Amino acid sequence: GELFELRTAGNAVPVYQEGMAASSEAATIEYAMRVLGVADIVVCGHSHCGAVGAKIRGEDLTGVPAVRDWLAQQLSDALPKDEEPAVSAAVQQHVREQLQRLRGYPCVQERLAVGEVTLHGWFYEVHTGLVAAHQPASDLFLPL
């Protein structure tokens, strides 16, 4: 019971909207906050992310229409173009955006307001094993 995990294609958190249709992601976030009392939420992106890479390169995903539509809906068009295979800058920006999306959920806002939950943004460099954490004060990802 120490770890409660939510994995989504592209590590995406849907934007919260009042009256939004129920989703697995929203239900998992709400359950973690209001029932389990999770104290730390980690959004962990990784180098060489296929979803972010496909989005920023405009890859043809017609063979996987559900993936194509999910990424079109959930990944920002404002991610920086990143020609390196690791797409590190784009993934790190994506992690920042997902943290901001989490802050939009009322159940997260409530717990943040009273200091009962902390949000963390991590970037895992697959080819080296390095894990870097987002530092809000500098907006940089620095090694843990």
CSV table of C-alpha atoms in Angstrom, one decimal:
chain,number,residue,atom,x,y,z
A,1,GLY,CA,0.0,0.0,0.0
A,2,GLU,CA,3.0,2.4,-0.2
A,3,LEU,CA,2.6,3.0,-4.0
A,4,PHE,CA,-0.6,3.9,-5.9
A,5,GLU,CA,0.2,4.2,-9.6
A,6,LEU,CA,-1.6,5.7,-12.5
A,7,ARG,CA,0.0,5.2,-15.9
A,8,THR,CA,-1.3,6.8,-19.0
A,9,ALA,CA,-0.2,6.9,-22.6
A,10,GLY,CA,2.1,9.8,-22.9
A,11,ASN,CA,2.1,10.3,-19.1
A,12,ALA,CA,-0.9,12.6,-19.6
A,13,VAL,CA,-3.3,14.0,-17.1
A,14,PRO,CA,-6.6,15.2,-18.6
A,15,VAL,CA,-7.4,18.9,-17.9
A,16,TYR,CA,-10.0,19.2,-15.2
A,17,GLN,CA,-13.2,20.8,-16.3
A,18,GLU,CA,-16.3,21.3,-14.1
A,19,GLY,CA,-18.9,18.8,-15.2
A,20,MET,CA,-16.4,16.8,-17.2
A,21,ALA,CA,-17.3,13.2,-18.1
A,22,ALA,CA,-15.9,10.6,-15.7
A,23,SER,CA,-12.6,9.2,-16.7
A,24,SER,CA,-10.3,6.6,-15.2
A,25,GLU,CA,-7.6,9.2,-14.7
A,26,ALA,CA,-9.9,11.7,-12.8
A,27,ALA,CA,-11.3,8.8,-10.7
A,28,THR,CA,-7.8,7.6,-9.8
A,29,ILE,CA,-6.7,11.1,-8.8
A,30,GLU,CA,-9.8,11.7,-6.8
A,31,TYR,CA,-9.5,8.3,-5.0
A,32,ALA,CA,-5.8,8.9,-4.2
A,33,MET,CA,-6.6,12.4,-2.7
A,34,ARG,CA,-9.9,11.8,-0.9
A,35,VAL,CA,-9.8,8.2,0.1
A,36,LEU,CA,-6.2,7.1,0.3
A,37,GLY,CA,-4.7,10.5,1.4
A,38,VAL,CA,-1.7,10.1,-0.8
A,39,ALA,CA,0.9,12.6,0.4
A,40,ASP,CA,3.2,12.8,-2.7
A,41,ILE,CA,2.3,12.8,-6.4
A,42,VAL,CA,5.2,12.2,-8.8
A,43,VAL,CA,4.9,12.9,-12.5
A,44,CYS,CA,7.8,11.1,-14.0
A,45,GLY,CA,8.6,11.6,-17.7
A,46,HIS,CA,11.5,9.8,-19.4
A,47,SER,CA,13.9,10.3,-22.2
A,48,HIS,CA,13.2,8.8,-25.6
A,49,CYS,CA,9.5,9.1,-24.8
A,50,GLY,CA,7.7,7.7,-27.9
A,51,ALA,CA,4.5,9.7,-27.2
A,52,VAL,CA,6.2,13.1,-26.8
A,53,GLY,CA,8.5,12.3,-29.7
A,54,ALA,CA,5.6,11.4,-32.0
A,55,LYS,CA,3.7,14.6,-31.0
A,56,ILE,CA,6.6,17.0,-31.6
A,57,ARG,CA,7.7,15.3,-34.8
A,58,GLY,CA,4.2,15.1,-36.2
A,59,GLU,CA,4.5,11.3,-36.8
A,60,ASP,CA,1.8,9.5,-38.7
A,61,LEU,CA,-0.2,7.5,-36.1
A,62,THR,CA,-3.1,6.5,-38.4
A,63,GLY,CA,-2.3,2.8,-37.6
A,64,VAL,CA,-3.0,3.5,-33.9
A,65,PRO,CA,-6.1,5.8,-34.0
A,66,ALA,CA,-6.8,5.6,-30.3
A,67,VAL,CA,-3.2,6.5,-29.5
A,68,ARG,CA,-3.3,9.3,-32.1
A,69,ASP,CA,-6.5,10.8,-30.8
A,70,TRP,CA,-5.4,10.5,-27.1
A,71,LEU,CA,-2.1,12.3,-27.8
A,72,ALA,CA,-3.8,14.9,-29.9
A,73,GLN,CA,-6.2,15.7,-27.0
A,74,GLN,CA,-3.8,15.4,-24.2
A,75,LEU,CA,-0.3,16.5,-25.3
A,76,SER,CA,0.3,20.2,-25.8
A,77,ASP,CA,0.9,21.7,-29.3
A,78,ALA,CA,3.2,24.1,-27.5
A,79,LEU,CA,5.9,21.5,-26.7
A,80,PRO,CA,9.3,22.7,-27.9
A,81,LYS,CA,10.5,21.1,-31.1
A,82,ASP,CA,13.4,18.9,-30.1
A,83,GLU,CA,15.4,17.1,-32.8
A,84,GLU,CA,17.5,15.0,-30.3
A,85,PRO,CA,16.4,11.4,-30.0
A,86,ALA,CA,16.0,11.7,-26.2
A,87,VAL,CA,13.5,14.6,-26.6
A,88,SER,CA,14.6,15.7,-23.1
A,89,ALA,CA,13.5,19.4,-23.4
A,90,ALA,CA,10.1,18.5,-24.7
A,91,VAL,CA,9.5,15.8,-22.1
A,92,GLN,CA,10.6,18.1,-19.3
A,93,GLN,CA,8.1,20.7,-20.5
A,94,HIS,CA,5.5,18.0,-20.7
A,95,VAL,CA,6.1,17.1,-17.1
A,96,ARG,CA,5.7,20.8,-16.0
A,97,GLU,CA,2.4,20.9,-17.9
A,98,GLN,CA,1.1,17.8,-16.3
A,99,LEU,CA,1.9,19.2,-12.8
A,100,GLN,CA,-0.1,22.3,-13.7
A,101,ARG,CA,-3.0,20.1,-14.9
A,102,LEU,CA,-3.0,18.3,-11.6
A,103,ARG,CA,-3.2,21.6,-9.8
A,104,GLY,CA,-6.5,22.2,-11.6
A,105,TYR,CA,-8.3,19.3,-9.8
A,106,PRO,CA,-10.3,20.5,-6.8
A,107,CYS,CA,-9.3,17.4,-4.8
A,108,VAL,CA,-5.6,18.3,-5.4
A,109,GLN,CA,-6.2,22.0,-4.8
A,110,GLU,CA,-7.8,21.3,-1.4
A,111,ARG,CA,-4.9,19.1,-0.2
A,112,LEU,CA,-2.3,21.5,-1.6
A,113,ALA,CA,-3.9,24.4,0.3
A,114,VAL,CA,-3.5,22.7,3.6
A,115,GLY,CA,-0.1,21.2,2.9
A,116,GLU,CA,-1.2,17.6,2.8
A,117,VAL,CA,0.1,16.8,-0.6
A,118,THR,CA,3.3,17.6,-2.5
A,119,LEU,CA,3.7,17.5,-6.3
A,120,HIS,CA,7.0,16.4,-7.8
A,121,GLY,CA,8.1,16.4,-11.4
A,122,TRP,CA,10.8,14.0,-12.3
A,123,PHE,CA,12.7,13.2,-15.5
A,124,TYR,CA,14.3,9.8,-15.9
A,125,GLU,CA,17.1,9.5,-18.4
A,126,VAL,CA,16.8,6.0,-19.6
A,127,HIS,CA,20.2,5.6,-21.2
A,128,THR,CA,22.1,6.8,-18.1
A,129,GLY,CA,19.8,6.0,-15.2
A,130,LEU,CA,19.9,9.6,-14.0
A,131,VAL,CA,16.8,10.9,-12.3
A,132,ALA,CA,16.3,14.7,-12.1
A,133,ALA,CA,13.7,16.5,-10.1
A,134,HIS,CA,12.0,19.7,-11.1
A,135,GLN,CA,13.0,22.6,-8.9
A,136,PRO,CA,10.1,25.2,-9.0
A,137,ALA,CA,12.3,28.1,-7.8
A,138,SER,CA,14.7,27.8,-10.8
A,139,ASP,CA,12.4,25.9,-13.1
A,140,LEU,CA,15.2,23.5,-13.8
A,141,PHE,CA,15.5,19.7,-13.5
A,142,LEU,CA,18.4,18.8,-11.2
A,143,PRO,CA,19.8,15.4,-10.3
A,144,LEU,CA,18.3,13.8,-7.2
